[in-house]
Each structure stands twice: as structure tokens, then as C-alpha cells.
Coordinates of C-alpha atoms and ligand atoms in Angstrom, one line a residue:
X1 CA 12.3 9.0 11.3
X2 CA 10.9 12.2 9.9
X3 CA 7.7 10.4 8.8
X4 CA 7.0 9.6 12.5
X5 CA 7.8 12.9 14.1
X6 CA 4.5 14.6 13.2
X7 CA 2.4 11.8 14.7
X8 CA 4.6 11.5 17.8
X9 CA 4.1 15.3 18.2
X10 CA 0.3 15.1 17.7
X11 CA 0.0 12.2 20.3
X12 CA 2.8 13.3 22.6
X13 CA 0.8 12.6 25.7
X14 CA 0.5 8.9 24.7
X15 CA 4.3 8.8 24.2
X16 CA 4.9 10.2 27.7
X17 CA 2.0 8.7 29.7
X18 CA 2.4 5.2 28.2
X19 CA 6.0 4.7 29.4
X20 CA 5.3 6.6 32.6
X21 CA 2.5 4.4 33.8
X22 CA 4.4 1.3 32.7
X23 CA 7.3 2.5 34.8
X24 CA 5.1 3.1 37.8
X25 CA 3.8 -0.4 37.4
X26 CA 7.4 -1.7 37.5
X27 CA 8.0 0.1 40.8
X28 CA 5.3 -2.1 42.3
X29 CA 7.1 -5.2 41.0
X30 CA 10.2 -4.3 43.1
X31 CA 8.3 -3.6 46.3
X32 CA 6.0 -6.7 46.4
X33 CA 8.8 -9.3 46.8
X34 CA 10.4 -7.2 49.5
X35 CA 7.2 -7.0 51.5
X36 CA 6.7 -10.7 50.9
X37 CA 10.1 -11.5 52.2
X38 CA 9.4 -9.5 55.4
X39 CA 6.0 -11.2 55.9
X40 CA 7.8 -14.6 55.7
X41 CA 10.9 -13.8 57.7
X42 CA 9.5 -11.3 60.2
X43 CA 5.8 -12.0 60.4
X44 CA 5.4 -15.7 59.8
X45 CA 8.7 -16.6 61.6
X46 CA 7.6 -14.8 64.8
X47 CA 3.8 -15.5 64.5
X48 CA 3.2 -11.7 64.3
X49 CA -0.4 -11.7 62.8
X50 CA -0.9 -7.8 63.0
X51 CA 2.4 -7.4 61.1
X52 CA 1.3 -10.0 58.4
X53 CA -2.1 -8.3 58.0
X54 CA -0.7 -4.8 57.8
X55 CA 1.9 -5.8 55.2
X56 CA -0.7 -7.9 53.4
X57 CA -2.9 -4.8 53.2
X58 CA 0.1 -2.8 51.7
X59 CA 0.6 -5.5 49.2
X60 CA -3.1 -5.4 48.2
X61 CA -2.9 -1.6 47.7
X62 CA 0.2 -1.9 45.6
X63 CA -1.4 -4.7 43.5
X64 CA -4.4 -2.5 42.8
X65 CA -2.1 0.4 41.9
X66 CA -0.2 -1.9 39.6
X67 CA -3.4 -3.0 38.0
X68 CA -4.5 0.6 37.3
X69 CA -1.1 1.8 36.1
X70 CA -0.7 -1.3 34.0
X71 CA -4.1 -0.8 32.3
X72 CA -3.5 2.9 31.7
X73 CA 0.1 2.2 30.4
X74 CA -1.3 -0.4 27.9
X75 CA -4.1 2.0 26.9
X76 CA -1.8 4.9 26.0
X77 CA 0.7 2.5 24.3
X78 CA -2.1 1.1 22.1
X79 CA -3.5 4.5 21.4
X80 CA -0.1 6.1 20.6
X81 CA 1.1 3.3 18.3
X82 CA -2.3 2.9 16.5
X83 CA -2.5 6.6 15.8
X84 CA 1.1 6.8 14.6
X85 CA 0.4 3.8 12.3
X86 CA -2.8 5.3 11.0
X87 CA -1.0 8.6 10.2
X88 CA 1.9 6.9 8.4
X89 CA -0.5 4.6 6.6
X90 CA -2.4 7.6 5.3
X91 CA 0.8 9.4 4.2
X92 CA 2.0 6.3 2.4
X93 CA -1.3 5.9 0.7
X94 CA -1.4 9.6 -0.3
X95 CA 2.1 9.3 -1.7
X96 CA 1.0 6.3 -3.8
X97 CA -1.8 8.5 -5.3
X98 CA 0.9 10.7 -6.7
X99 CA 2.8 7.8 -8.4
X100 CA 3.0 7.6 -12.1
X101 CA 2.2 4.3 -13.9
X102 CA 5.9 3.7 -14.2
X103 CA 6.3 4.0 -10.4
X104 CA 3.5 1.6 -9.8
X105 CA 5.0 -0.9 -12.3
X106 CA 8.3 -0.6 -10.6
X107 CA 7.0 -1.4 -7.1
X108 CA 4.2 -3.8 -8.2
X109 CA 0.7 -3.5 -6.8
X110 CA 1.1 -6.4 -4.4
X111 CA 4.2 -4.8 -2.9
X112 CA 2.5 -1.5 -2.4
X113 CA -0.4 -3.3 -0.6
X114 CA 2.0 -5.1 1.7
X115 CA 3.8 -1.9 2.5
X116 CA 0.6 0.0 3.4
X117 CA -0.7 -2.9 5.5
X118 CA 1.7 -5.5 6.9
X119 CA 4.8 -3.3 7.0
X120 CA 3.0 -0.5 8.9
X121 CA 1.5 -3.1 11.3
X122 CA 5.1 -4.1 12.1
X123 CA 5.9 -0.5 12.9
X124 CA 2.8 -0.3 15.1
X125 CA 3.7 -3.5 17.0
X126 CA 7.2 -2.3 17.6
X127 CA 6.0 1.1 18.8
X128 CA 3.6 -0.5 21.1
X129 CA 6.2 -2.7 22.7
X130 CA 8.6 0.2 22.9
X131 CA 6.0 2.3 24.7
X132 CA 5.3 -0.5 27.1
X133 CA 8.8 -1.6 27.7
X134 CA 11.4 1.1 26.8
X135 CA 11.6 2.4 30.4
X136 CA 9.9 -0.3 32.3
X137 CA 12.2 -3.1 31.2
X138 CA 15.6 -1.3 31.9
X139 CA 14.2 0.1 35.1
X140 CA 13.0 -3.3 36.2
X141 CA 16.3 -4.8 35.2
X142 CA 18.4 -2.3 37.1
X143 CA 16.0 -2.1 40.1
X144 CA 15.8 -5.9 40.5
X145 CA 19.5 -6.1 40.1
X146 CA 20.1 -3.5 42.9
X147 CA 17.5 -5.3 45.1
X148 CA 19.2 -8.6 44.6
X149 CA 22.6 -7.2 45.6
X150 CA 21.0 -5.6 48.6
X151 CA 19.5 -8.9 49.6
X152 CA 22.5 -11.0 49.2
X153 CA 25.6 -9.8 47.2
X154 CA 27.2 -13.3 47.6
X155 CA 24.6 -14.8 45.3
X156 CA 23.7 -11.8 43.1
X157 CA 26.9 -12.0 41.0
X158 CA 25.4 -15.2 39.4
X159 CA 23.0 -12.8 37.6
X160 CA 25.8 -10.7 36.2
X161 CA 27.3 -13.8 34.6
X162 CA 24.0 -14.8 33.0
X163 CA 23.2 -11.4 31.5
X164 CA 26.0 -11.3 28.8
X165 CA 25.1 -14.9 27.8
X166 CA 21.5 -13.9 27.2
X167 CA 22.6 -10.8 25.3
X168 CA 25.0 -12.8 23.1
X169 CA 22.2 -15.3 22.3
X170 CA 19.9 -12.4 21.4
X171 CA 22.5 -10.8 19.2
X172 CA 23.1 -14.1 17.3
X173 CA 19.4 -14.6 16.8
X174 CA 18.8 -11.0 15.5
X175 CA 21.8 -11.3 13.1
X176 CA 20.3 -14.5 11.6
X177 CA 16.7 -13.3 11.6
X178 CA 17.1 -9.9 9.9
X179 CA 17.8 -11.1 6.3
X180 CA 15.1 -13.7 6.7
X181 CA 12.5 -11.0 7.5
X182 CA 13.5 -9.2 4.3
X183 CA 12.9 -12.4 2.3
X184 CA 9.6 -13.0 4.1
X185 CA 8.3 -9.5 3.3
X186 CA 9.3 -9.8 -0.4
X187 CA 7.5 -13.1 -0.6
X188 CA 4.4 -11.4 1.0
X189 CA 4.6 -8.9 -1.9
X190 CA 4.5 -11.7 -4.4
X191 CA 1.5 -13.3 -2.5
X192 CA -0.4 -10.0 -2.5
X193 CA 0.2 -9.4 -6.2
X194 CA -1.0 -13.0 -6.9
X195 CA -4.2 -12.5 -4.8
X196 CA -4.9 -9.1 -6.4
X197 CA -4.6 -10.5 -9.9
X198 CA -6.7 -13.6 -9.2
X199 CA -9.5 -11.6 -7.6
X200 CA -9.7 -8.9 -10.2
X201 CA -9.5 -11.4 -13.0
X202 CA -11.9 -13.8 -11.4
X203 CA -14.3 -13.7 -14.4
X204 CA -11.5 -14.5 -16.9
X205 CA -10.3 -17.3 -14.7
X206 CA -13.8 -18.8 -14.5
X207 CA -14.5 -18.4 -18.2
X208 CA -11.3 -20.2 -19.0
X209 CA -12.0 -22.7 -16.3
X210 CA -8.5 -22.0 -14.9
X211 CA -9.4 -22.3 -11.2
X212 CA -7.3 -25.4 -10.7
X213 CA -4.3 -23.7 -12.4
X214 CA -4.8 -20.6 -10.2
X215 CA -5.1 -22.7 -7.1
X216 CA -1.8 -24.5 -8.0
X217 CA -0.1 -21.2 -8.7
X218 CA -1.3 -19.8 -5.3
X219 CA -0.2 -23.0 -3.5
X220 CA 3.4 -22.5 -4.8
X221 CA 3.5 -18.8 -3.6
X222 CA 1.7 -19.6 -0.4
X223 CA 4.0 -22.4 0.5
X224 CA 7.1 -20.3 -0.3
X225 CA 5.7 -17.7 2.1
X226 CA 5.1 -20.3 4.7
X227 CA 8.7 -21.6 4.4
X228 CA 10.1 -18.1 4.5
X229 CA 7.9 -17.2 7.5
X230 CA 9.0 -20.4 9.3
X231 CA 12.7 -19.6 8.6
X232 CA 12.3 -16.0 10.0
X233 CA 9.9 -16.6 12.8
X234 CA 11.5 -19.7 14.2
X235 CA 14.5 -17.5 15.1
X236 CA 12.1 -15.3 17.1
X237 CA 10.5 -18.4 18.7
X238 CA 14.0 -19.6 19.7
X239 CA 14.3 -16.7 22.0
X240 CA 11.6 -18.1 24.4
X241 CA 13.1 -21.6 25.1
X242 CA 16.6 -20.2 25.2
X243 CA 15.7 -17.6 27.9
X244 CA 13.6 -20.1 29.8
X245 CA 16.5 -22.4 29.9
X246 CA 18.8 -19.6 31.2
X247 CA 16.2 -18.6 33.8
X248 CA 15.7 -22.2 35.1
X249 CA 19.4 -23.0 35.1
X250 CA 20.2 -19.8 37.0
X251 CA 17.4 -20.4 39.5
X252 CA 18.8 -23.9 40.1
X253 CA 22.3 -22.5 40.7
X254 CA 20.8 -19.8 43.0
X255 CA 18.8 -22.4 45.0
X256 CA 21.8 -24.6 45.3
X257 CA 24.1 -21.9 46.5
X258 CA 21.5 -20.3 48.8
X259 CA 20.4 -23.7 50.2
X260 CA 23.9 -24.1 51.6
X261 CA 23.7 -20.6 53.1
X262 CA 20.3 -21.3 54.7
X263 CA 21.6 -24.4 56.2
X264 CA 24.5 -22.6 57.9
X265 CA 22.1 -19.8 58.9
X266 CA 23.5 -17.2 56.6
X267 CA 20.2 -16.6 54.8
X268 CA 16.5 -16.8 55.5
X269 CA 13.8 -18.6 53.4
X270 CA 11.9 -15.4 52.8
X271 CA 15.0 -13.7 51.4
X272 CA 15.5 -16.7 49.0
X273 CA 11.9 -16.4 47.8
X274 CA 12.4 -12.6 47.2
X275 CA 15.7 -13.3 45.6
X276 CA 14.3 -15.8 43.1
X277 CA 11.5 -13.3 42.3
X278 CA 14.1 -10.6 41.5
X279 CA 16.1 -13.0 39.5
X280 CA 13.1 -13.8 37.4
X281 CA 12.4 -10.1 37.0
X282 CA 15.9 -9.5 35.8
X283 CA 15.6 -12.2 33.3
X284 CA 12.1 -11.4 32.2
X285 CA 13.2 -7.8 31.6
X286 CA 16.1 -9.0 29.6
X287 CA 13.8 -11.2 27.7
X288 CA 11.4 -8.4 26.9
X289 CA 14.3 -6.1 25.8
X290 CA 15.4 -8.9 23.5
X291 CA 11.9 -9.1 22.2
X292 CA 11.8 -5.4 21.5
X293 CA 15.1 -5.7 19.7
X294 CA 13.8 -8.6 17.6
X295 CA 10.6 -6.6 16.8
X296 CA 12.9 -3.6 16.1
X297 CA 14.8 -5.7 13.5
X298 CA 11.6 -6.6 11.8
X299 CA 10.3 -3.0 12.0
X300 CA 13.6 -1.7 10.6
X301 CA 13.0 -3.9 7.5
X302 CA 9.5 -2.5 7.2
X303 CA 10.6 1.0 7.9
X304 CA 13.0 0.8 5.0
X305 CA 10.3 -0.5 2.7
X306 CA 7.9 2.3 3.8
X307 CA 10.6 4.9 3.3
X308 CA 11.2 3.7 -0.2
X309 CA 7.6 4.6 -1.0
X310 CA 7.5 7.8 0.8
X311 CA 10.8 9.0 -0.6
X312 CA 9.9 8.1 -4.2
X313 CA 9.8 11.3 -6.2
X314 CA 7.3 10.5 -8.8
X315 CA 9.0 10.7 -12.2
X316 CA 6.0 12.6 -13.4
X317 CA 5.4 15.8 -11.6
X318 CA 4.7 19.4 -12.4
X319 CA 7.1 20.9 -9.9
X320 CA 9.2 22.5 -12.6
X321 CA 6.3 23.3 -14.9
X322 CA 6.8 26.7 -16.5
X323 CA 3.2 27.5 -17.5
X324 CA 1.2 26.1 -14.5
X325 CA -1.5 28.8 -14.9
X326 CA -2.2 28.0 -18.5
X327 CA -5.8 26.9 -19.1
X328 CA -6.0 24.5 -22.0
X329 CA -8.0 26.4 -24.6
X330 CA -7.9 25.0 -28.1
X331 CA -7.0 21.3 -27.5
X332 CA -4.5 21.2 -30.4
X333 CA -2.1 18.2 -30.0
X334 CA 1.3 17.8 -31.5
X335 CA 3.8 14.9 -31.2
X336 CA 7.2 16.2 -32.2
X337 CA 9.9 13.5 -32.8
X338 CA 8.5 11.5 -29.9
X339 CA 10.2 8.2 -28.8
X340 CA 9.4 6.1 -25.8
X341 CA 10.4 2.9 -24.1
X342 CA 8.8 1.2 -21.1
X343 CA 12.1 -0.3 -20.0
X344 CA 14.7 2.3 -20.4
X345 CA 17.5 -0.2 -21.0
X346 CA 15.9 -2.0 -23.9
X347 CA 17.1 -1.2 -27.3
X348 CA 13.9 -1.2 -29.4
X349 CA 11.6 1.7 -28.6
X350 CA 7.8 1.2 -28.2
X351 CA 7.3 4.5 -30.0
X352 CA 9.9 5.5 -32.5
X353 CA 10.4 9.1 -33.6
X354 CA 6.7 10.0 -34.0
X355 CA 5.6 13.4 -35.4
X356 CA 2.0 14.1 -36.0
X357 CA -0.3 17.1 -35.5
X358 CA -4.0 17.0 -34.5
X359 CA -6.1 20.1 -34.8
X360 CA -8.5 21.4 -32.2
X361 CA -12.0 19.9 -32.6
X362 CA -10.9 17.2 -35.0
X363 CA -12.2 13.6 -34.8
X364 CA -9.1 11.5 -35.3
X365 CA -9.0 7.7 -35.7
X366 CA -5.9 5.7 -34.7
X367 CA -5.7 2.3 -36.2
X368 CA -3.0 -0.4 -36.3
X369 CA -2.2 -3.9 -35.3
X370 CA -2.2 -5.0 -31.6
X371 CA 1.0 -3.9 -29.9
X372 CA 1.8 -1.2 -32.5
X373 CA 1.8 1.4 -29.8
X374 CA -1.6 3.1 -30.1
X375 CA -2.4 3.1 -26.4
X376 CA 1.2 4.1 -25.5
X377 CA 0.9 7.1 -27.9
X378 CA -2.3 8.5 -26.3
X379 CA -1.0 7.8 -22.8
X380 CA 1.6 10.4 -23.3
X381 CA -1.1 13.1 -23.8
X382 CA -2.3 13.2 -20.1
X383 CA 1.3 12.3 -19.0
X384 CA 0.4 8.8 -17.8
X385 CA 4.0 8.2 -19.1
X386 CA 6.5 10.8 -20.2
X387 CA 8.2 10.7 -23.6
X388 CA 11.9 9.8 -23.5
X389 CA 12.7 11.9 -26.5
X390 CA 10.9 14.6 -28.3
X391 CA 7.9 16.7 -27.1
X392 CA 4.2 16.3 -26.7
X393 CA 2.5 19.7 -27.1
X394 CA -1.0 20.8 -26.3
X395 CA -2.0 24.4 -27.3
X396 CA 1.7 24.5 -28.5
X397 CA 2.9 24.0 -24.9
X398 CA 5.0 21.0 -23.8
X399 CA 2.7 18.9 -21.5
X400 CA 5.6 18.9 -19.0
X401 CA 5.1 22.7 -18.6
X402 CA 1.4 22.4 -17.8
X403 CA -0.1 21.9 -14.4
X404 CA -0.8 18.2 -14.0
X405 CA -4.2 18.9 -12.5
X406 CA -5.2 21.2 -15.5
X407 CA -3.8 18.7 -18.0
X408 CA -5.6 15.6 -16.6
X409 CA -8.7 17.6 -15.9
X410 CA -8.8 18.6 -19.6
X411 CA -8.0 15.3 -21.1
X412 CA -10.5 12.5 -20.6
X413 CA -9.4 8.9 -21.4
X414 CA -11.9 6.1 -21.7
X415 CA -10.2 2.7 -21.7
X416 CA -11.6 -0.5 -23.2
X417 CA -11.8 -2.0 -19.7
X418 CA -12.8 0.9 -17.5
X419 CA -14.0 0.5 -14.0
X420 CA -17.3 1.4 -12.5
X421 CA -17.9 1.5 -8.8
X422 CA -20.6 0.2 -6.6
X423 CA -23.3 2.8 -6.2
X424 CA -26.1 4.2 -8.5
X425 CA -25.7 5.0 -12.2
X426 CA -25.9 8.7 -11.3
X427 CA -23.3 8.4 -8.6
X428 CA -21.0 6.7 -11.1
X429 CA -21.6 9.4 -13.7
X430 CA -20.9 12.2 -11.1
X431 CA -17.4 10.8 -10.7
X432 CA -16.8 12.8 -13.8
X433 CA -18.2 16.0 -12.2
X434 CA -19.7 15.9 -8.8
X435 CA -21.7 19.0 -9.4
X436 CA -23.3 17.9 -12.6
X437 CA -27.0 18.5 -12.8
X438 CA -29.5 15.8 -13.7
X439 CA -30.0 17.4 -17.1
X440 CA -26.2 17.2 -17.7
X441 CA -26.2 13.5 -16.7
X442 CA -29.0 12.9 -19.3
X443 CA -27.3 15.0 -22.0
X444 CA -23.9 13.2 -21.6
X445 CA -25.7 9.8 -21.5
X446 CA -27.6 10.7 -24.7
X447 CA -24.3 11.4 -26.5
X448 CA -22.8 8.2 -25.2
X449 CA -26.0 6.3 -26.3
X450 CA -26.5 5.3 -22.7
X451 CA -29.7 7.2 -21.9
X452 CA -31.9 4.6 -23.7
X453 CA -30.9 1.6 -21.6
X454 CA -30.6 3.6 -18.3
X455 CA -34.1 5.0 -18.7
X456 CA -35.4 1.5 -19.4
X457 CA -34.3 0.4 -15.9
X458 CA -37.2 0.7 -13.3
X459 CA -35.1 3.0 -11.2
X460 CA -33.5 4.9 -14.1
X461 CA -30.4 6.8 -13.1
X462 CA -30.9 5.7 -9.5
X463 CA -30.4 2.1 -10.4
X464 CA -27.8 0.4 -8.2
X465 CA -25.0 -1.1 -10.1
X466 CA -23.0 -3.9 -8.4
X467 CA -19.3 -3.8 -7.7
X468 CA -17.4 -3.2 -10.9
X469 CA -20.7 -2.7 -12.8
X470 CA -21.3 -6.5 -12.4
X471 CA -25.0 -6.3 -13.5
X472 CA -24.4 -4.4 -16.7
X473 CA -23.2 -5.8 -20.1
X474 CA -19.8 -4.9 -21.4
X475 CA -21.2 -2.5 -24.0
X476 CA -23.4 -0.8 -21.4
X477 CA -20.5 -0.3 -19.1
X478 CA -18.4 1.2 -21.9
X479 CA -21.2 3.7 -22.7
X480 CA -21.5 4.8 -19.1
X481 CA -17.8 5.2 -19.0
X482 CA -17.9 7.5 -22.0
X483 CA -20.8 9.5 -20.5
X484 CA -18.8 9.8 -17.2
X485 CA -15.8 11.1 -19.2
X486 CA -18.0 13.6 -21.1
X487 CA -19.2 15.0 -17.8
X488 CA -15.7 16.2 -17.1
X489 CA -16.2 18.6 -20.0
X490 CA -12.8 17.8 -21.3
X491 CA -11.0 19.7 -24.1
X492 CA -9.6 16.4 -25.4
X493 CA -11.4 13.1 -25.4
X494 CA -9.6 9.9 -26.0
X495 CA -11.5 6.6 -26.6
X496 CA -9.1 3.8 -26.4
X497 CA -11.0 0.9 -28.0
X498 CA -13.8 1.9 -25.7
X499 CA -16.6 0.9 -28.0
X500 CA -15.3 -2.6 -28.7
X501 CA -18.2 -4.2 -26.9
X502 CA -20.8 -1.9 -28.5
X503 CA -22.6 -3.0 -31.7
X504 CA -21.6 -1.3 -34.9
X505 CA -24.9 0.8 -35.2
X506 CA -24.6 2.2 -31.7
X507 CA -20.9 2.8 -32.3
X508 CA -21.8 4.9 -35.4
X509 CA -24.4 6.8 -33.3
X510 CA -21.8 7.7 -30.7
X511 CA -19.5 9.0 -33.4
X512 CA -22.3 10.9 -35.0
X513 CA -23.3 12.5 -31.7
X514 CA -19.6 13.3 -31.0
X515 CA -19.3 15.1 -34.3
X516 CA -22.6 17.0 -34.0
X517 CA -22.7 17.9 -30.4
X518 CA -19.0 18.2 -29.4
X519 CA -17.6 20.2 -32.3
X520 CA -15.0 22.0 -30.1
X521 CA -13.6 18.9 -28.3
X522 CA -10.6 17.2 -29.9
X523 CA -11.6 13.6 -30.2
X524 CA -9.1 10.7 -30.6
X525 CA -10.6 7.2 -31.2
X526 CA -8.4 4.2 -31.1
X527 CA -10.3 1.3 -32.8
X528 CA -9.8 -2.2 -34.1
X529 CA -12.6 -1.9 -36.6
X530 CA -12.0 0.3 -39.6
X531 CA -15.8 1.1 -39.6
X532 CA -15.2 2.9 -36.3
X533 CA -12.8 5.4 -37.8
X534 CA -13.5 5.6 -41.5
X535 CA -15.5 8.8 -41.3
X536 CA -12.9 10.5 -39.1
X537 CA -11.3 13.8 -40.2
X538 CA -8.0 12.0 -40.3
X539 CA -6.8 8.6 -39.5
X540 CA -3.4 7.8 -38.0
X541 CA -2.1 4.4 -39.1
X542 CA 0.5 2.9 -36.7
X543 CA 2.7 -0.1 -37.2
X544 CA 5.5 -1.4 -34.9
X545 CA 5.8 1.8 -32.9
X546 CA 5.8 4.2 -35.9
X547 CA 3.2 6.3 -37.7
X548 CA 3.2 4.9 -41.2
X549 CA 0.5 7.2 -42.7
X550 CA -1.9 10.0 -41.8
X551 CA -4.9 10.8 -44.0
X552 CA -8.6 10.4 -44.6
X553 CA -10.1 7.0 -45.4
X554 CA -10.2 7.8 -49.1
X555 CA -6.6 8.9 -49.2
X556 CA -5.4 5.9 -47.2
X557 CA -7.3 3.3 -49.1
X558 CA -5.5 4.6 -52.2
X559 CA -2.0 5.1 -50.9
X560 CA -1.3 3.2 -47.6
X561 CA -0.6 -0.5 -47.9
X562 CA -0.8 -1.2 -44.1
X563 CA -4.3 0.4 -44.1
X564 CA -5.4 -1.5 -47.2
X565 CA -4.3 -4.7 -45.5
X566 CA -6.4 -4.0 -42.4
X567 CA -9.3 -2.9 -44.5
X568 CA -9.4 -5.9 -46.8
X569 CA -8.8 -8.4 -44.0
X570 CA -11.8 -7.0 -42.2
X571 CA -13.9 -6.8 -45.3
X572 CA -13.1 -10.4 -46.0
X573 CA -14.2 -11.4 -42.5
X574 CA -17.3 -9.2 -42.3
X575 CA -18.4 -9.2 -45.9
X576 CA -19.9 -5.9 -46.8
X577 CA -20.3 -4.8 -43.2
X578 CA -17.2 -2.7 -43.3
Ligands
LIG1 P1 -1.6 -1.1 -28.9 O1 -2.4 -0.2 -28.1 O2 -1.3 -0.7 -30.3 O3 -2.1 -2.6 -28.8 P2 0.3 -0.7 -26.8 O4 0.7 0.7 -26.8 O5 -0.6 -1.2 -25.7 O6 -0.1 -1.2 -28.2 O7 1.7 -1.6 -26.6 C1 2.9 -1.3 -27.4 C2 4.0 -2.2 -26.9 O8 4.3 -1.8 -25.6 C3 3.6 -3.7 -26.8 O9 4.7 -4.4 -27.2 C4 3.3 -3.9 -25.3 O10 3.7 -5.2 -25.0 C5 4.2 -2.9 -24.7 N1 3.6 -2.4 -23.4 C6 2.4 -1.9 -23.3 N2 2.2 -1.5 -22.0 C7 3.3 -1.8 -21.3 C8 3.7 -1.7 -19.9 N3 3.0 -1.1 -19.0 N4 5.0 -2.1 -19.6 C9 5.8 -2.7 -20.5 N5 5.4 -2.8 -21.8 C10 4.2 -2.4 -22.2

């Protein structure tokens, strides 16, 4: 409830005026049948035209008043609920921005999307119904009930019998529907994850001609959602025919009982008309209240799912960091007996007792077979994940004791598959530093060997690049990503296989420029090709989650079997290119 308080407070007038206008509108609903009954019983029965005209005029005024209050009530209900939803949506999104990778893995991207969109829409719909009906429906219910008893207590008791029947039906429907809503929302999570994956990996799907497979996969998920939606929503739909049946059956009983009274002169036709209107008002109000309850059930499921996000305390935070003010100076890195598992309950660690030291300004290569833990190891430096055991130190300080902002601002990571955004080349580069001058853009691009191809574009740095850098080659994108990272002016630069799509000569030029022009930055280069790391100050060789050797190319080629194996396998494949 706390998450809504702020937005209810900020939009308090909507939360007061909405129900108030809707209640005023309801008052009109009571009066109209009463006047109508008088027109029939007193005006029409006696042929009193002035009486009919006068009361007709009152009815018109009330109808206009109801129109105005109804519109205003709906306006404030929509405004209040939309603003509340927008606020909570923003808070949920902001919270997700603080999530660690592990948090995102735990929820799944699809589920987070559903929670920020569909779940909040459920809360919005419920709030809107609540603002429209929370006072209006009970007041109409009680008011119409009182009027019915006033008109004819001999018949009004029928309504009292019907009410618990309708309430029981609603209770049973809600009880069955609630778990089905849960299942429906979970299936929606799966659907959103599927859509997200298919759209982001569209190129891979096309290149492997897997469209039919993807369509089939989606069909299964989509049809499961359809079945779960039918199961949940049919319960909600059941409410309508059930209550219509109750209304019609009750009307029939009332007409039958009152017909006998009219015949013996105990009741007038106008009174019967008014009575039936009040009866339908009682039942419509009950119906609307049941509808609010049903929506509330659905909203309760969504509320729980949103709370799970908002209450998540990211497992990576700097709340208890002891040296928040420390500015990373040297960029020394040390892994001290570090072990890590992605799934905490699995037995085999992904990183097993790693101890290695990297000095400030060094250019360090990391090499090893796929899955040996290279990416995981460097992910611990900017705390994308936290080590389970041991310590990762920068400047001799545990990364957990540094401010997260300072840490991540000082460490630049360029992944193999990094993302560019739609916009110009310059705009993309300024992601690294929004205040970078044009000269700085060119300088960073020169080091990343990107200036050459960017300058060859007719619009140079103002060239528009399509969504995700669609109109650039893989190697060009990688070089722009390196330039963007350099503009951050990091103390530590990590290239995670980020020159894989760049030719060997350009790759060598990038390393040469790194060494010459960035002597003070600590540079870590993860690579598949030995040629990418052989001139490094030191090379870390990883195998199966462990560091098997650290040394220069010459040292390793003499003394490290794992390194020799990689070297000779690549030499065999590429001839003398290595
Ligand atoms: P490398 O970079 O050497 O190819 P990684 O560090 O990417 O190796 O992966 C090491 C191991 O951890 C692999 O077995 C991989 O399957 C697993 N792994 C990597 N990322 C995740 C993740 N987000 N969740 C679970 N397991 C992961």
C-alpha cells in the first residue's frame, strides 16, 4: 500500500472529487423513478398536464445534472488512476535499474516487462472502478433499497432474499478465479520473454532460417496463454449471465406479486414501474460491486507481483560500503582466493579459488577455452556479480567497499556484442561522456581505429546509425563501442572478446594505440586469438574455472601446456598467421 500513498497524496483531489461526483450522479438515479411514478400515478391518472410538464422539467434538470456529474466523476477517476499507475510504473522501472544481473536473471526479462506493463494496468483498472463505484454503488444499493421499502415493504423483502444469493455467487466465482489469474500472469511472463528473445535475436533466427521453428514455439506459448486466459476470464464473464438471471427472475417474481396487488387496488402502476427501476438499481449496484471485487482479486495478484519487484533489495548495493569517498587512483586489481557460482546451490563453482594480481597500467590478456570463466572473472571487477568467497580488490580496497557509481564509472567494459542506439555516431559516442568535445570524440575514435571509417561517411560523426547499429558492420560496431568506452576516461578498461569481428591488422593497431596512448589505464583483453594477447605484459590462462598459469607469451609457450595447446591448434589452423 505504501507504494500508492505518495500518488494518492499528490492527486488527492481526484481521489475525492471522483467518488464525490459519482455519488452525486447516483442521487439523481434515486429521484428520477420517484418523479416518474408521480407523473404516472398523479399526473397521467388525473390528466393533470401542468403537473406532468412541471415534473418532466425537473426530470430534465436532474438528467442534465447527472450527465455533468457523471462526466466529471469519470474524468477524475481516469485522471487519478492513470497518474497513480504512471507513478508506480516509474518507481518499478527505477527499481529495476538498480537490479544486479543476478536479480534480472531471477525474475527474467519477460516477467519484469509484464510487471511494469500489464500488472500495473490491472491496478489502474481497479483504481478507476474503485473511484467510480466505491461510494456510488453502496449508496445506490442502500438508497434504492430504502426507496423500495418506502414504496412497498410487502414486496421489497424479495430483494433481501436475492442479495445473499448474488453475494454467494460472487464469492464462489472470486475463489475460483484468483489462482487462475496467477497462472495467467505467469504465462504472460513466459510470452513476453519469448517475444523479447525472438525480436532481439531476429537476425540469428533469419540467418539460421529458424522462422518456422520460432513460429511453432510462439504458437505453443500463445495457445497456453489463451487457455489460461479463458480459464480465468470465463469466471469473470460468468458474473454477467448469473446476475442477469437473478435480476430477471426477481423482476418476474415482483411483477407477479405486485400484479395481484394492483388487481386488488393495493398498488398503482406507476409505483410498480418505480419499484422495478429500484430493483434493477439494487441489482446493478450489487453487480458493479461484484465487478470491483473481481477486479480487486486480479489487482491483488498484480499488486503482489509489483511488490516483489519494489521490495527486492538488490544483492549488489553499496549501502554498507566503508570507503564510499575513495576515488580509484591507480587501477591495481587483485583477485584473492575468489570463488563464484551462478546458482548458489550447485556444487561445481564457475570460478574456483582464483588468486591473481594485475598492476596499474598493465595490458593483460586473458585466454582460455569457451566456458572456462573468463567473462565471469572480469564481471566481478565492476560488480556485475559479487564473488561468493574471497575478495576482489581495486587500489587494495575490496570492491564491495567502494561506491558503486565510482566503481562502475572507473571501469569500462566492452562486450563482444555491445549495443548501439539509434541516433548519430557522435550521440552514441557521447553515451560514454555527454560533455565530450568533438576533439575528444575524434581522439577516442582514433585509438579505437574507428576514425578512419567514420570520416569516410559523407556525414562523418553526424551519420545516423539505425536501431542497434543496423547499418554498420560487426567490426565497425565493436570499434565504436571501444571508442565510447574510452570516452568514459576509465581507470580500468576491459575488452571482452570485443575485437572478435575486427581483422587481425586493425586488432593489432588497437592494441598498439592502447599501449602507446593509454599507458596509465589498466587494460584487460579477453580474446580467442592468441595473436590478440601475445604482446601483452602478462597473459592469464584459464581452464575450467581456474587460473592455470600467468606469464608472458615467451614464458607460457615454454612452460604452460594449456597455452601451448591453444597456440599450436591456432597455428595449425591459421598457418603462420599466429
Ligand atoms: P568464458 O567467458 O570463458 O566463455 P563464461 O564466464 O562466460 O566463460 O562462463 C563460465 C561458465 O558459467 C559457463 O559454464 C557458462 O555456461 C556459465 N554461465 C555464464 N553466464 C551465466 C549466467 N548468467 N547464468 C548461469 N550460468 C552462466
